[in-house]
XYZ file of C-alpha atoms in Angstrom:
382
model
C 28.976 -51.356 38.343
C 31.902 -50.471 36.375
C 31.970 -46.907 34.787
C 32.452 -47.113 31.328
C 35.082 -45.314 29.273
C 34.166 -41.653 27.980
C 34.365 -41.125 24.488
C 36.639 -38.193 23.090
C 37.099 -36.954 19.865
C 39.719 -35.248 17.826
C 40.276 -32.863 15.043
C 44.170 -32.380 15.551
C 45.975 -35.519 15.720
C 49.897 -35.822 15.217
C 50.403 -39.192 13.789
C 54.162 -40.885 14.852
C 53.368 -44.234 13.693
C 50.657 -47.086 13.199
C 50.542 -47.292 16.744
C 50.933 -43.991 18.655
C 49.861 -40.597 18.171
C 49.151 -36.968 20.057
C 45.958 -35.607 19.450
C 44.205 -32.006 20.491
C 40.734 -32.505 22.493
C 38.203 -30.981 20.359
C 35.838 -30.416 23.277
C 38.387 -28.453 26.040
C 41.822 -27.693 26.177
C 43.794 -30.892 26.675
C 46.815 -32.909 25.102
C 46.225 -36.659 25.003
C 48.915 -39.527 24.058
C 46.824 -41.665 21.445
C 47.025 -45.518 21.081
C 45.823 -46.197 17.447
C 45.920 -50.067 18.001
C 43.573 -50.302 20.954
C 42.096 -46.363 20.585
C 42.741 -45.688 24.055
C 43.873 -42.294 25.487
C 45.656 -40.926 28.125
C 45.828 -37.536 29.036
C 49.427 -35.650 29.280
C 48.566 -32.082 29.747
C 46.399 -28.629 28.753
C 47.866 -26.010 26.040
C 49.564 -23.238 27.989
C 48.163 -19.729 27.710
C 45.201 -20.957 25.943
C 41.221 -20.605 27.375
C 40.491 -24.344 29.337
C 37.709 -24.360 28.045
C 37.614 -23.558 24.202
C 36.650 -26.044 21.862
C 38.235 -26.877 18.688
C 41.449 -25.039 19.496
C 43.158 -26.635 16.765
C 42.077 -28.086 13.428
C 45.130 -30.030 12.155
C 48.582 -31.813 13.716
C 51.669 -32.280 11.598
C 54.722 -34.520 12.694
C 58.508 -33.144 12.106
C 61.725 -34.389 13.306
C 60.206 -35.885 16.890
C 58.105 -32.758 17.222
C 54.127 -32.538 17.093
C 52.999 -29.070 15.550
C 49.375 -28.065 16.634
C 48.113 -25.643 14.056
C 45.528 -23.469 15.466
C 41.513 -22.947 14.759
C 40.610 -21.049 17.686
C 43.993 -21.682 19.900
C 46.485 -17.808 20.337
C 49.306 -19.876 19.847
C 51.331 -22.307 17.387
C 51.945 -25.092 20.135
C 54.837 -27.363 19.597
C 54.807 -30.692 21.452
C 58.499 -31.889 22.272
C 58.412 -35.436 22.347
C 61.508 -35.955 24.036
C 60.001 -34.454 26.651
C 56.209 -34.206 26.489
C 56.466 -30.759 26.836
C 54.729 -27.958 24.980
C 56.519 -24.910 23.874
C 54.793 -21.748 21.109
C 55.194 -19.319 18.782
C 53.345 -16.770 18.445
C 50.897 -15.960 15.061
C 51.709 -13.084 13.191
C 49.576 -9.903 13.338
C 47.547 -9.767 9.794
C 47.960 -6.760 7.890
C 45.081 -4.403 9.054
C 43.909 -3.833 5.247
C 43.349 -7.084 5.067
C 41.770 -8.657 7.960
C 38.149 -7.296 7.214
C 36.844 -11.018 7.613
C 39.362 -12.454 10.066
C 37.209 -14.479 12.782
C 39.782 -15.537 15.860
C 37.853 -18.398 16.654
C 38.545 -19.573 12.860
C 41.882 -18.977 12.211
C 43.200 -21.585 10.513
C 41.591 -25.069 9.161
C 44.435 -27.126 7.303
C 48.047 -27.653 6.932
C 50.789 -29.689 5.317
C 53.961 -30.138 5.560
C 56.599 -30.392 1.902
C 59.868 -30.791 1.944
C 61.456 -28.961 5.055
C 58.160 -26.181 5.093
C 55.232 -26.336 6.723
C 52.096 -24.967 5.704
C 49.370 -23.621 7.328
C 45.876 -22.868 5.071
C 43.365 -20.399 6.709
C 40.075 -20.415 7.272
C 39.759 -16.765 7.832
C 43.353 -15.764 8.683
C 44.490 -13.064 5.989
C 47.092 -15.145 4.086
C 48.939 -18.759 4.045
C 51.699 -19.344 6.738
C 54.787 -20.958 6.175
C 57.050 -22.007 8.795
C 60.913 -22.884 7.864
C 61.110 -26.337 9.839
C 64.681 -25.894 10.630
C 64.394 -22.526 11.814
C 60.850 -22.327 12.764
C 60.747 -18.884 11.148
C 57.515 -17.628 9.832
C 56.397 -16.102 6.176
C 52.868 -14.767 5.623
C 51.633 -15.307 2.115
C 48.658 -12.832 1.456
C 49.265 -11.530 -2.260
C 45.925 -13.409 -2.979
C 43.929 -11.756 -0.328
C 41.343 -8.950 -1.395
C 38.390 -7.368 0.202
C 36.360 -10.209 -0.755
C 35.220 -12.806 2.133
C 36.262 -16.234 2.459
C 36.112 -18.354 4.066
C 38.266 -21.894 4.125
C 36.966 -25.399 5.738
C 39.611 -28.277 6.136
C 39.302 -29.380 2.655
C 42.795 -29.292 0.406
C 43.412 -31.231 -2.482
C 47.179 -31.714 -2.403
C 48.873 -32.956 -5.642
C 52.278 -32.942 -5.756
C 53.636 -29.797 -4.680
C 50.718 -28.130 -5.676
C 47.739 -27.394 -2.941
C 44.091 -26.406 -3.799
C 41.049 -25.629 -1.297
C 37.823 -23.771 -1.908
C 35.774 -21.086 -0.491
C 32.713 -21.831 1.165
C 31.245 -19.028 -0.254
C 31.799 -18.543 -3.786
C 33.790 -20.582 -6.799
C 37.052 -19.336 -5.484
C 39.607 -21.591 -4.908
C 43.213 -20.940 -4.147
C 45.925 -22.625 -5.493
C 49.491 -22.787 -3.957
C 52.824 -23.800 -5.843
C 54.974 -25.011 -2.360
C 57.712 -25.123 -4.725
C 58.142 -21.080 -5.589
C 55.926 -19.921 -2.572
C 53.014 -18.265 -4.716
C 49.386 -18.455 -4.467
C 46.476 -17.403 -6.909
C 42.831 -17.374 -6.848
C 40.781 -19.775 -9.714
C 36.962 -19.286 -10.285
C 35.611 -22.585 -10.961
C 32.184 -23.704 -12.528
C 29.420 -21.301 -13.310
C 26.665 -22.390 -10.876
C 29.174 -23.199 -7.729
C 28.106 -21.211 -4.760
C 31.017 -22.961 -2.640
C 32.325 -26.152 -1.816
C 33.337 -28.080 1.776
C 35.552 -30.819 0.648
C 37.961 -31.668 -2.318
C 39.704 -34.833 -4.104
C 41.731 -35.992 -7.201
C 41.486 -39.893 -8.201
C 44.375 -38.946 -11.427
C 46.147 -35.835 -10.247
C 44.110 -33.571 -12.951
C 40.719 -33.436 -12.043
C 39.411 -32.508 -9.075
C 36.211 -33.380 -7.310
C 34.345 -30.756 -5.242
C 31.469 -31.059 -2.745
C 29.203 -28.274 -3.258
C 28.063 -26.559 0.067
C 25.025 -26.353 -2.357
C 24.532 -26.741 -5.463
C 26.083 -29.070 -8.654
C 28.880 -31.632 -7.798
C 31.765 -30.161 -9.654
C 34.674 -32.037 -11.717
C 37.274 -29.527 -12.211
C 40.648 -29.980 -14.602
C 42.791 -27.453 -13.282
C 45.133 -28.088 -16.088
C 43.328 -26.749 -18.619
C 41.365 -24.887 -16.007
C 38.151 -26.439 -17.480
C 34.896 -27.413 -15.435
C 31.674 -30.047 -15.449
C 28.969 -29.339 -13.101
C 26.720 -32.039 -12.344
C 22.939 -31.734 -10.596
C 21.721 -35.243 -11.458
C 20.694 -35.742 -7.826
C 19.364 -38.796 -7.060
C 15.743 -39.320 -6.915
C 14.772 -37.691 -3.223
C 17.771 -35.734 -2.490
C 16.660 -32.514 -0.660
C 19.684 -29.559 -0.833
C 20.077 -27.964 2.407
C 22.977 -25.687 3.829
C 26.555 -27.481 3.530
C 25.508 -30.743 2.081
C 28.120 -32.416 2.162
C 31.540 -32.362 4.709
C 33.658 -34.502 2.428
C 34.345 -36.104 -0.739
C 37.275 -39.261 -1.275
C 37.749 -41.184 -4.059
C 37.675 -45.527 -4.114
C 38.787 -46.541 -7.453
C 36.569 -46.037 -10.029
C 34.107 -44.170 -7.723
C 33.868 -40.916 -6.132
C 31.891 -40.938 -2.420
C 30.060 -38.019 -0.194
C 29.323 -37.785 3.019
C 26.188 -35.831 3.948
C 27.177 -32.789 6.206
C 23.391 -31.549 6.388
C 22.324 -32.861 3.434
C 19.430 -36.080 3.554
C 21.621 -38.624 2.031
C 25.438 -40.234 1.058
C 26.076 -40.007 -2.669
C 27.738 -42.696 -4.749
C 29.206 -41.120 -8.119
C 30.423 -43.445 -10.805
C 33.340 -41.998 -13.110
C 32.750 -44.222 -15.674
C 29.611 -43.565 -16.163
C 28.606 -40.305 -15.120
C 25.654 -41.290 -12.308
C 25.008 -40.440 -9.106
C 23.104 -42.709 -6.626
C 22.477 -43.150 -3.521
C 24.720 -44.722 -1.167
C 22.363 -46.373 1.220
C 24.500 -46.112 4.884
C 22.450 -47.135 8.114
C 24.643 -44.792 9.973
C 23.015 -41.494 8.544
C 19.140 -43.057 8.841
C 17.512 -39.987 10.856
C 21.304 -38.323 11.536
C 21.359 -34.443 12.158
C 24.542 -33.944 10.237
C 28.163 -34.990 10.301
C 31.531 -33.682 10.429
C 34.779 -34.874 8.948
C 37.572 -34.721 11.658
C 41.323 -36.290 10.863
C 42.270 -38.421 7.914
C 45.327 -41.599 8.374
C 46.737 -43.600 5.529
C 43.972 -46.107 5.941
C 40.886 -44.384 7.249
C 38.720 -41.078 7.480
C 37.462 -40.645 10.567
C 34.397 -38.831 11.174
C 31.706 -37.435 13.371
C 27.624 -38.258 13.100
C 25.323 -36.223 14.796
C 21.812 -37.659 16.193
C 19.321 -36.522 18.513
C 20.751 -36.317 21.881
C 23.999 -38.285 21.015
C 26.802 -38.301 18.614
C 29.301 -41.150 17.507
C 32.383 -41.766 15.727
C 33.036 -43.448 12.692
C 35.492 -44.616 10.425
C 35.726 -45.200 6.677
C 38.026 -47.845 5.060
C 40.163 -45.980 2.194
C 40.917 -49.543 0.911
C 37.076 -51.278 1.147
C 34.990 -48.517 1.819
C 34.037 -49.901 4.773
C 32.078 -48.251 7.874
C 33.371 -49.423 10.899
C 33.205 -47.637 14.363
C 35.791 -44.955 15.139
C 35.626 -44.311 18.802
C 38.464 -42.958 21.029
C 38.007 -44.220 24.737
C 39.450 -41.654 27.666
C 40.999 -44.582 30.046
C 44.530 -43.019 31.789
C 44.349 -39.685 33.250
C 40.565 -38.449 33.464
C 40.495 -37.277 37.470
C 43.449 -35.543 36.595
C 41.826 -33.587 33.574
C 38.742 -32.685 35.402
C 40.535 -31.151 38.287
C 42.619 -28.786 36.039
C 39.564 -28.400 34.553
C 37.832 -27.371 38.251
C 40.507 -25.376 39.002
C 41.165 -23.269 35.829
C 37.413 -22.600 35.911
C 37.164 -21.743 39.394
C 39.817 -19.518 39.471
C 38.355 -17.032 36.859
C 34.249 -17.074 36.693
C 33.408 -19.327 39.394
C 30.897 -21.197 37.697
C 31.434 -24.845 35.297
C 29.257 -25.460 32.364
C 28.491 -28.739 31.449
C 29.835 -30.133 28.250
C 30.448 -33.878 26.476
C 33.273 -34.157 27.836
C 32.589 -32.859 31.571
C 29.184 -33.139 33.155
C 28.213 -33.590 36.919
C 29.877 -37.257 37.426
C 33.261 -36.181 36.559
C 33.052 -33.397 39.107
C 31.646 -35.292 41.696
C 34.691 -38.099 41.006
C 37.365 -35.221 41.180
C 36.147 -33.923 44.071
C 35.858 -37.225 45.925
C 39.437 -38.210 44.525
C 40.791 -34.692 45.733
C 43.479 -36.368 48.017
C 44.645 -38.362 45.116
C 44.387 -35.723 42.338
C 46.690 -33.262 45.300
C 49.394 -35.773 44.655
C 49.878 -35.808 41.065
C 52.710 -33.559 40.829
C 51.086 -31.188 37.418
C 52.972 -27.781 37.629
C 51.251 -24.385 37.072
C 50.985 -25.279 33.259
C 49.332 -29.120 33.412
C 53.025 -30.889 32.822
C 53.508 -33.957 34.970
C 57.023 -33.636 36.745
């Protein structure tokens, strides 16, 4: 019987086009070239210098001037994919200042970025400050004016409107707003009952939707810096931890997507009410994360009991349709760097989605094969 095609997910995904792009496993450490047409991957290579097998090393891509930019979550290292080439190059993160890094997490170090004009920007999620890297030079400027002894922490959740970029602690009603224009950063409080939000949007460019992590869902006019909470759940809604993992906006309506909370909310802006929007997809789900956004579609993550899928939303219809990535070029070759980066420090695999007991047992009965490949010392094919 024919084996069929693992599933991968992403978080970090460098889009070139509407038909290729290089993505960042989220699982293990591993490059993959991404068709967006057909969804199939191949793998290229592992991230140099970085653990094999550390999951979610990076939270976000950006593509610059045939370059792919891997911003890192748990990764040591800025990678930079050469395209010319298919070969991976870094810089290095700068140190934080040491009276200010009372709440830096390595595993969390950064969770979104964005690239304006010739700058690209890289928002924390417990790094000590905003990065911004000169895309000419590639030269680096920490922006931590903002930062106080207080703890944030940041999920992959800007707001960007126009050169202005907004995301929200987790933890409090802090949220941070950065002019790309003149470089500075300052801290808002927003709404009185907001205990932290997961996920932002604008549907005009003034007011800005938050999903509470729990709590009221918050419309914010950061113009006038002004702030309506709402808790008109629907009938049934049950708060729990990190309700929702993101917000978007479809015309005249603004949508969430349960993170741990029991069900999908529907808000009209016209009229002011929530309901529920009734999605088969999170009947009996565990939770959800969101994991890259394209022009079209937000792809996401569903957790259910034993299993997890991928889905994507339609930014145009609204539509649920599935969202799957399908490993299909380059898998024996993957789980033998895999075998041999693990084997040559601890000795011992652990199972995970993306490498369980068949894909040893087909590297190791495809050894002769996988000898041949010609991968130097850092996974490059020559």
């Amino acid at each position: 019987m024919k084996q069929q095609p693992k599933k991968i997910f992403f978080e970090a995904i460098g889009i070139i086009d509407n038909s290729i792009a290089y993505a960042s496993l989220r699982e293990l450490n591993g490059l993959f070239r991404v068709d967006l047409k057909s969804n199939n991957c191949t793998y290229i290579s592992m991230f140099p210098n970085e653990k094999e097998g550390e999951n979610r090393l990076h939270c976000s891509a950006e593509y610059y001037n045939n370059k792919i930019y891997f911003i890192p979550r748990a990764a040591d290292y800025i990678s930079i994919l050469d395209l010319n080439t298919e070969k991976i190059y870094q810089t290095a993160i700068p140190v934080p200042a040491e009276n200010k890094k009372l709440y830096y997490y390595k595993k969390a170090k950064f969770a979104a970025s964005c690239i304006y004009n010739n700058s690209l920007w890289m928002l924390p999620a417990t790094f000590p400050g905003i990065l911004k890297m000169n895309m000419d030079t590639e030269e680096i400027t920490v922006i931590d004016n903002w930062v106080s002894d207080k703890k944030y922490y940041f999920r992959n959740s800007m707001c960007k409107i126009n050169n202005r970029l907004f995301f929200p602690d987790a933890y409090s009603n802090a949220v941070i707003e950065l002019d790309m224009t003149s470089g500075r950063a300052k801290v808002n409080f927003v709404g009185k009952d907001n205990r932290g939000c997961s996920s932002m949007c604008s549907a005009d460019g003034i007011n800005i939707w938050m999903a509470p992590v729990y709590g009221p869902i918050i419309k914010w006019n950061y113009k006038n810096d002004t702030a309506e909470e709402y808790s008109n759940y629907p009938k049934g809604f049950i708060h729990k931890a990190f309700d929702f993992s993101k917000v978007y906006s479809i015309q005249n309506y603004i949508y969430f997507i349960p993170e741990y909370g029991n069900m999908a909310i529907k808000f009209d802006t016209k009229k002011n009410i929530m309901t529920q929007n009734k999605e088969d997809i999170f009947k009996n789900a565990l939770g959800s994360d969101c994991l890259f956004e394209t022009d079209s579609f937000i792809y996401f993550l569903v957790y259910y009991n034993g299993f997890e899928k991928g889905y994507k939303i339609s930014k145009s219809t609204n539509e649920i349709s599935d969202g799957s990535f399908f490993f299909l070029e380059g898998e024996n070759k993957r789980c033998k760097k895999h075998i041999e980066a693990v084997t040559g420090k601890a000795g011992i695999i652990n199972e995970s989605v993306t490498f369980g007991l068949s894909e040893f047992l087909t590297a190791l009965s495809d050894e002769d094969n996988l000898l041949q490949t010609g991968e130097d010392n850092n996974g490059f094919f020559n």
